[in-house]
XYZ file of C-alpha atoms in Angstrom:
482
model
C 31.750 -22.845 -36.233
C 33.222 -21.815 -39.582
C 36.884 -21.950 -38.541
C 36.727 -25.223 -36.966
C 34.958 -26.512 -40.503
C 37.811 -23.637 -42.254
C 41.198 -25.739 -39.832
C 39.979 -29.033 -40.198
C 39.695 -28.245 -44.436
C 42.882 -28.121 -44.533
C 43.744 -32.090 -43.569
C 39.980 -33.037 -45.019
C 37.055 -33.361 -47.287
C 34.891 -31.042 -45.370
C 30.944 -30.760 -46.091
C 28.728 -28.680 -43.576
C 25.697 -29.697 -43.005
C 22.635 -27.651 -41.857
C 19.331 -25.548 -43.332
C 18.490 -22.928 -45.136
C 16.208 -20.311 -43.679
C 13.262 -19.954 -43.306
C 12.393 -18.067 -46.544
C 14.323 -20.814 -48.190
C 16.420 -17.708 -49.319
C 19.933 -18.949 -49.176
C 21.854 -21.033 -51.228
C 21.601 -24.429 -50.753
C 25.281 -25.425 -51.491
C 27.583 -23.165 -51.409
C 31.594 -23.437 -51.611
C 33.488 -22.068 -47.746
C 36.982 -21.430 -46.527
C 37.543 -24.776 -48.017
C 34.470 -26.611 -47.221
C 31.550 -27.605 -49.107
C 28.300 -26.063 -46.963
C 25.404 -27.613 -47.481
C 21.953 -25.948 -46.099
C 19.006 -28.294 -46.420
C 15.106 -27.032 -46.364
C 13.569 -26.728 -42.488
C 10.838 -28.371 -41.731
C 9.434 -29.802 -38.830
C 8.158 -32.646 -37.414
C 5.471 -34.114 -35.236
C 7.209 -34.610 -31.270
C 7.335 -38.176 -31.332
C 9.317 -38.836 -34.533
C 12.627 -38.240 -32.656
C 12.364 -40.904 -29.712
C 10.793 -43.285 -32.369
C 14.020 -42.769 -34.146
C 15.776 -42.718 -31.191
C 15.003 -46.526 -31.195
C 17.513 -47.058 -33.997
C 20.436 -45.584 -32.153
C 20.187 -48.050 -28.784
C 21.130 -51.808 -28.425
C 17.829 -53.848 -27.231
C 18.979 -54.295 -24.588
C 18.219 -51.144 -23.701
C 14.968 -50.296 -25.818
C 13.126 -50.023 -22.140
C 14.563 -46.919 -21.454
C 14.892 -45.244 -24.678
C 10.962 -46.559 -25.229
C 10.591 -44.839 -21.837
C 10.965 -41.372 -22.817
C 8.249 -41.741 -25.688
C 5.286 -42.966 -23.543
C 6.128 -40.911 -20.506
C 6.466 -37.958 -22.467
C 3.233 -38.850 -24.072
C 1.612 -39.506 -20.701
C 2.633 -35.760 -19.557
C 0.943 -34.057 -23.157
C -2.283 -36.212 -22.005
C -1.636 -34.891 -18.590
C -1.378 -31.327 -18.849
C -1.192 -30.669 -22.805
C -4.460 -31.669 -23.340
C -6.573 -30.073 -20.169
C -5.054 -27.077 -20.844
C -6.178 -26.943 -24.654
C -10.245 -28.273 -22.986
C -9.370 -25.910 -20.853
C -8.459 -22.846 -24.045
C -11.841 -23.645 -25.582
C -14.144 -23.820 -22.480
C -13.006 -19.699 -22.201
C -13.168 -19.736 -25.911
C -16.632 -20.710 -24.853
C -17.251 -18.979 -22.378
C -16.278 -15.138 -23.776
C -18.738 -16.259 -26.417
C -21.128 -16.809 -24.085
C -20.454 -13.245 -22.677
C -20.984 -11.576 -26.217
C -24.067 -13.017 -26.521
C -25.680 -11.705 -22.567
C -24.134 -8.290 -23.286
C -25.931 -8.117 -27.122
C -29.219 -9.335 -25.483
C -31.845 -6.360 -24.633
C -30.568 -7.676 -20.394
C -27.440 -7.505 -21.258
C -26.683 -3.863 -19.703
C -28.287 -5.243 -16.054
C -26.055 -8.198 -15.742
C -22.817 -6.458 -17.318
C -21.015 -5.970 -13.889
C -21.778 -9.156 -13.322
C -19.602 -9.852 -16.430
C -17.131 -8.074 -16.409
C -13.256 -9.326 -15.070
C -11.641 -7.573 -12.693
C -8.670 -5.689 -13.686
C -5.288 -7.174 -12.816
C -3.916 -5.265 -9.637
C -0.694 -3.562 -10.842
C 2.629 -4.139 -9.268
C 3.312 -1.487 -6.337
C 5.975 0.145 -7.039
C 5.211 -0.394 -11.350
C 8.414 -1.524 -11.857
C 7.232 -4.710 -13.160
C 9.017 -6.506 -10.857
C 5.983 -8.645 -9.552
C 5.007 -8.794 -12.977
C 8.943 -10.290 -14.158
C 8.292 -13.040 -11.095
C 5.256 -13.920 -12.118
C 6.239 -14.779 -15.447
C 9.251 -16.908 -14.135
C 7.277 -18.726 -12.444
C 5.451 -19.314 -15.391
C 8.190 -20.510 -17.374
C 9.302 -22.635 -14.660
C 6.136 -24.731 -14.396
C 5.679 -27.698 -15.703
C 3.075 -26.580 -18.210
C 5.747 -24.078 -19.079
C 8.675 -27.082 -19.380
C 6.211 -29.294 -21.503
C 5.706 -26.669 -23.521
C 9.444 -26.507 -23.744
C 10.741 -29.851 -24.460
C 7.870 -31.053 -26.798
C 8.739 -27.795 -29.320
C 12.823 -29.000 -28.908
C 12.244 -32.030 -30.226
C 9.304 -31.063 -32.647
C 11.649 -27.993 -33.921
C 15.378 -28.396 -32.940
C 16.045 -32.161 -32.171
C 13.586 -33.981 -34.404
C 14.724 -31.831 -38.157
C 18.195 -32.993 -38.709
C 17.109 -36.946 -37.089
C 15.116 -36.935 -40.200
C 16.579 -34.854 -42.902
C 20.271 -34.642 -41.692
C 19.761 -38.782 -41.483
C 18.127 -39.082 -44.748
C 20.323 -36.920 -46.955
C 23.558 -38.748 -45.126
C 21.871 -42.162 -46.886
C 21.401 -40.439 -50.104
C 25.006 -40.136 -50.707
C 27.236 -42.529 -52.890
C 29.821 -42.748 -50.849
C 29.293 -41.993 -46.831
C 32.049 -40.052 -44.536
C 34.791 -41.274 -42.783
C 34.109 -39.582 -39.551
C 31.073 -37.300 -38.682
C 31.518 -33.746 -35.867
C 28.289 -33.845 -34.519
C 27.464 -30.588 -33.278
C 25.604 -30.038 -30.211
C 23.484 -32.398 -28.293
C 20.854 -31.548 -31.326
C 22.343 -33.815 -34.034
C 24.004 -36.102 -32.076
C 21.855 -38.787 -33.108
C 22.636 -38.525 -36.577
C 26.055 -39.197 -36.286
C 24.548 -42.167 -33.812
C 22.465 -43.627 -36.240
C 25.487 -43.234 -38.943
C 28.029 -44.699 -37.403
C 26.195 -48.285 -36.649
C 24.032 -47.848 -40.342
C 27.441 -47.190 -42.246
C 30.299 -47.652 -39.726
C 30.961 -43.597 -39.870
C 33.013 -43.076 -36.526
C 30.789 -40.240 -34.982
C 33.150 -36.980 -32.971
C 30.345 -35.198 -30.418
C 32.144 -31.479 -29.715
C 30.280 -30.282 -27.032
C 29.272 -26.501 -26.640
C 27.396 -26.896 -23.143
C 25.914 -28.679 -20.964
C 22.855 -29.064 -22.738
C 20.451 -30.513 -20.015
C 21.360 -27.329 -18.189
C 21.515 -24.875 -20.767
C 18.044 -23.287 -19.821
C 18.118 -21.178 -16.201
C 14.379 -22.579 -15.961
C 14.998 -25.879 -16.624
C 13.231 -28.006 -14.043
C 13.566 -31.487 -13.150
C 11.262 -32.901 -16.365
C 13.267 -31.135 -19.049
C 16.683 -32.043 -17.269
C 15.895 -35.613 -16.826
C 14.363 -35.678 -20.357
C 18.127 -34.543 -21.656
C 20.194 -36.228 -19.482
C 18.539 -39.824 -20.592
C 19.166 -38.522 -24.217
C 22.386 -37.806 -23.924
C 23.647 -40.042 -21.624
C 21.969 -42.860 -24.018
C 23.453 -41.309 -27.311
C 27.015 -40.334 -25.684
C 27.658 -44.288 -25.668
C 27.283 -44.250 -29.072
C 29.806 -42.238 -30.139
C 33.970 -42.584 -30.511
C 35.210 -39.347 -28.808
C 33.452 -36.555 -26.743
C 34.782 -32.945 -26.585
C 33.166 -30.132 -24.404
C 34.436 -26.616 -23.949
C 36.948 -26.527 -20.636
C 37.988 -29.269 -18.200
C 35.610 -27.991 -15.431
C 32.696 -28.873 -17.929
C 34.762 -32.418 -18.459
C 34.550 -33.101 -15.664
C 30.774 -32.276 -14.650
C 30.069 -34.748 -17.426
C 32.152 -37.717 -16.828
C 30.541 -37.121 -13.119
C 27.134 -37.070 -14.400
C 27.520 -39.802 -17.400
C 30.883 -42.146 -16.458
C 32.285 -40.919 -19.476
C 36.027 -40.847 -19.925
C 38.193 -39.548 -21.126
C 36.392 -36.307 -22.276
C 38.949 -33.851 -24.110
C 38.485 -29.826 -23.559
C 38.704 -27.717 -26.466
C 37.755 -23.923 -25.496
C 36.105 -21.159 -27.821
C 38.887 -20.123 -28.619
C 39.320 -17.616 -32.192
C 41.708 -18.464 -34.869
C 44.889 -16.065 -33.778
C 44.803 -13.958 -37.327
C 47.807 -13.542 -39.353
C 47.443 -9.415 -39.017
C 46.515 -7.021 -36.457
C 43.201 -6.407 -36.070
C 41.460 -2.577 -37.305
C 38.842 -1.616 -34.722
C 35.483 -0.468 -36.872
C 34.036 2.890 -36.186
C 30.248 2.778 -34.996
C 28.129 5.124 -32.748
C 30.168 3.652 -29.648
C 32.995 5.898 -30.257
C 31.062 9.590 -30.459
C 28.534 8.302 -27.932
C 31.524 7.816 -25.302
C 32.859 11.811 -25.570
C 36.363 9.996 -24.140
C 35.390 8.410 -21.872
C 35.985 5.078 -21.065
C 34.457 2.034 -23.506
C 33.063 -0.969 -22.139
C 31.322 -3.228 -24.173
C 28.969 -6.504 -22.845
C 28.776 -8.203 -26.506
C 26.045 -10.652 -27.436
C 22.802 -12.502 -27.152
C 20.216 -11.196 -25.359
C 18.998 -13.918 -22.320
C 17.539 -14.489 -19.359
C 19.830 -15.257 -16.295
C 23.319 -13.483 -18.930
C 24.070 -10.210 -15.831
C 22.824 -7.957 -18.652
C 20.211 -6.502 -15.650
C 22.483 -6.977 -13.180
C 25.410 -4.732 -15.390
C 23.059 -2.032 -16.103
C 21.235 -1.824 -11.987
C 25.033 -1.925 -11.256
C 25.673 1.050 -13.106
C 24.559 3.258 -10.839
C 27.196 3.415 -8.700
C 29.166 4.161 -12.063
C 30.283 7.659 -12.305
C 29.284 9.071 -16.070
C 32.128 11.756 -16.452
C 34.305 7.808 -16.739
C 32.790 5.342 -18.652
C 30.330 4.625 -20.830
C 28.728 1.060 -20.947
C 27.938 -0.403 -24.875
C 25.612 -3.166 -25.199
C 25.594 -4.849 -28.928
C 23.146 -7.943 -29.872
C 20.020 -9.048 -32.069
C 16.771 -6.673 -30.942
C 14.820 -9.086 -28.531
C 12.107 -9.285 -25.650
C 15.108 -9.007 -22.895
C 16.707 -6.046 -25.015
C 13.800 -4.755 -24.593
C 13.269 -4.522 -20.576
C 17.079 -4.073 -20.216
C 16.397 -0.319 -21.985
C 13.600 0.224 -19.972
C 15.416 -0.800 -17.485
C 17.938 2.365 -18.255
C 15.174 4.490 -18.629
C 13.690 4.039 -15.354
C 17.260 4.400 -14.197
C 17.982 8.440 -16.209
C 20.782 6.264 -17.762
C 19.585 5.300 -21.014
C 21.936 7.420 -23.766
C 23.145 8.827 -21.194
C 26.095 6.109 -19.732
C 24.517 3.310 -21.191
C 23.522 2.831 -24.466
C 21.974 0.223 -27.159
C 24.143 -0.611 -30.440
C 22.883 -2.222 -33.239
C 24.198 -5.654 -33.099
C 26.534 -6.610 -35.956
C 27.554 -10.162 -38.230
C 29.084 -12.205 -36.817
C 32.407 -11.419 -38.780
C 32.174 -8.286 -37.624
C 31.832 -8.624 -34.068
C 36.708 -8.852 -32.879
C 36.790 -5.827 -34.968
C 33.347 -4.599 -33.624
C 34.736 -4.683 -30.034
C 38.191 -3.095 -30.781
C 36.517 0.062 -30.624
C 35.847 -0.773 -26.833
C 38.585 -0.261 -23.943
C 36.842 -3.243 -21.423
C 35.198 -6.573 -22.458
C 32.285 -7.696 -19.482
C 31.545 -11.314 -19.467
C 28.521 -10.565 -16.740
C 26.896 -13.309 -17.096
C 25.865 -14.895 -13.280
C 27.474 -18.036 -11.225
C 24.143 -19.066 -10.057
C 23.787 -21.312 -12.471
C 25.571 -23.958 -13.839
C 26.021 -23.427 -17.440
C 27.649 -20.169 -16.598
C 29.825 -20.486 -13.836
C 31.364 -23.453 -16.527
C 30.508 -21.546 -19.714
C 33.266 -20.498 -22.493
C 32.075 -17.483 -23.655
C 32.944 -17.034 -27.268
C 32.784 -13.077 -25.686
C 35.887 -14.063 -24.077
C 38.393 -15.147 -27.297
C 36.805 -12.274 -29.132
C 37.755 -9.644 -27.140
C 41.426 -10.993 -26.270
C 41.592 -10.730 -30.004
C 40.149 -7.625 -30.064
C 42.672 -6.276 -27.660
C 40.314 -5.028 -24.550
C 41.443 -4.955 -20.746
C 38.180 -8.276 -19.248
C 35.974 -7.102 -16.439
C 34.314 -10.138 -15.619
C 31.365 -11.244 -12.733
C 33.777 -13.967 -10.362
C 33.040 -17.143 -13.005
C 34.865 -19.933 -12.192
C 35.994 -21.011 -15.275
C 36.288 -17.281 -17.259
C 37.988 -16.439 -14.024
C 40.946 -18.642 -14.237
C 41.298 -17.983 -17.891
C 41.793 -13.926 -16.907
C 43.718 -15.392 -14.328
C 46.409 -17.132 -16.917
C 47.179 -14.567 -19.570
C 46.879 -11.402 -16.231
C 43.972 -10.255 -19.176
C 41.278 -8.326 -16.663
C 39.964 -7.879 -12.917
C 37.227 -9.683 -12.133
C 34.130 -8.176 -9.389
C 31.208 -9.734 -7.947
C 27.892 -8.975 -8.847
C 26.072 -9.870 -4.825
C 28.438 -6.778 -3.833
C 27.157 -3.212 -4.463
C 29.593 -1.198 -6.555
C 31.973 -4.181 -6.930
C 31.375 -3.472 -10.624
C 31.591 0.124 -10.218
C 35.207 -0.133 -8.429
C 36.538 -2.520 -11.386
C 35.691 0.533 -13.895
C 36.717 3.307 -11.373
C 39.613 1.047 -10.985
C 40.270 1.320 -15.122
C 39.191 4.434 -15.740
C 41.797 6.255 -12.653
C 44.556 3.551 -13.735
C 46.008 4.316 -17.452
C 48.700 2.083 -17.200
C 46.714 -0.474 -15.819
C 44.424 -1.257 -18.339
C 47.516 -0.354 -20.937
C 49.089 -3.631 -19.471
C 45.887 -5.819 -19.303
C 44.956 -4.762 -22.675
C 48.168 -5.568 -23.666
C 48.372 -9.042 -22.088
C 45.657 -10.031 -23.586
C 46.347 -9.326 -26.713
C 49.708 -11.759 -26.141
C 47.599 -13.890 -24.447
C 44.917 -14.674 -26.957
C 48.291 -14.781 -30.299
C 50.092 -17.221 -27.952
C 47.872 -19.330 -26.004
C 43.920 -18.838 -26.163
C 43.086 -19.380 -29.843
C 41.835 -21.828 -32.299
C 45.039 -22.995 -33.771
C 46.844 -24.478 -30.404
C 43.600 -26.615 -29.673
C 42.565 -27.906 -33.276
C 45.229 -30.754 -33.523
C 43.600 -32.278 -30.576
C 40.664 -32.817 -33.346
C 42.888 -33.800 -36.174
C 44.161 -36.523 -34.177
C 40.301 -37.630 -33.181
C 39.121 -37.130 -36.753
C 41.608 -39.925 -37.598
C 40.767 -42.182 -34.888
C 44.053 -41.527 -32.407
C 44.687 -40.529 -29.115
C 45.504 -36.830 -28.901
C 48.780 -36.152 -28.246
C 48.726 -33.616 -24.976
C 51.862 -31.716 -24.661
C 53.575 -30.610 -20.922
C 52.875 -27.562 -21.442
C 49.162 -27.358 -22.115
C 49.467 -26.737 -26.179
C 46.667 -29.345 -27.136
C 44.832 -29.838 -24.494
C 42.307 -28.464 -22.719
C 44.663 -27.043 -20.011
C 42.599 -24.670 -18.203
C 41.709 -25.871 -14.647
């Protein structure tokens, strides 16, 4: 995060290491807010490059566990990926034979026997059966092997090779390496072994469970990676106390410090950005869901729930980068007769504009589904962004987010499984201007006084120096949410 680098730069000489975009069009080096940003060319690597690099990170007595990751994965590739490739070749050959037969003078006589039956559409025509078929496919062993192999080749392997090579080339090695998330942790652990660098692991999510479609294979592989590497670090931080407890229980590692995704406190009041939201709301309550469109994050459930919201009282705005999930959301809203009537999709804004863009709304919605641990204990960036933008909060009943809202008296909770629960909360805020004003004011004050980066950054400052953070009784410099 930009603000964590800028905060550290006040006391340390900071270099942020990352990758350039696919076109390589961004500057290779750039000065940030007191720190240097270095962008390396992003090149994919062989799928087994990461397991090979992994061997250096663990002591010899753990090599059997590390080695197991590579042969097991290779064996699964042979058992599943190779047969799938052969099946694809056979299908292509069959299509070629069919095409040749149809071109034959007698082809018209055999054409009825060669034609593939048409796929039967779902009875209601809504595409729900197609969505269920897609989810079953994503949860299949084939899909999970493809998922893991692509991550190792495109996300985990490149930093393990290119970031490590960059550190090797430095005449002066870093004293401390801050590893953001599991895909960069191997870089820090290898540098710690080679050069004695201090490693601070910052886990913004419980990675083995971060995919809603995760199954035993990917959970096992990434849990083994995290379990082995985490023991080679000097300090571990995650996004809140419940998540720290989950990871501590799973890995037997303590302490894990808690630092939420809290926005920096601004010195001046936020000036709301003016977008199409104001005109499209036409005086109605403006309710916003802002962020990436991803599976199982509750977008469809919010749109479904909006059928029960009086369109004269409130409008729902969804903002984020367009992808297949946003297209499905549009289709759902159109099918329900809500699109551009009480549900609107807005263009994405840049990361620096998120707080100002949110400030145009009245209510910030967090719709994540509690069925998944990664969302139940999530600390979404939008949580702090909404509060710093001065919005009242409205969230599905998520354990951690609920604790923040109740602590700051900053919003209301609905339950996605209860029909009409979302609409009831929206109507309550639309009908009670005083309540809405009190919640917005409480959210603003809570963000400025408590839930901000400045309150938590001393934890990292201490960990960078190799000190034990001083956790004050009032929780000012600790992950105090519970």
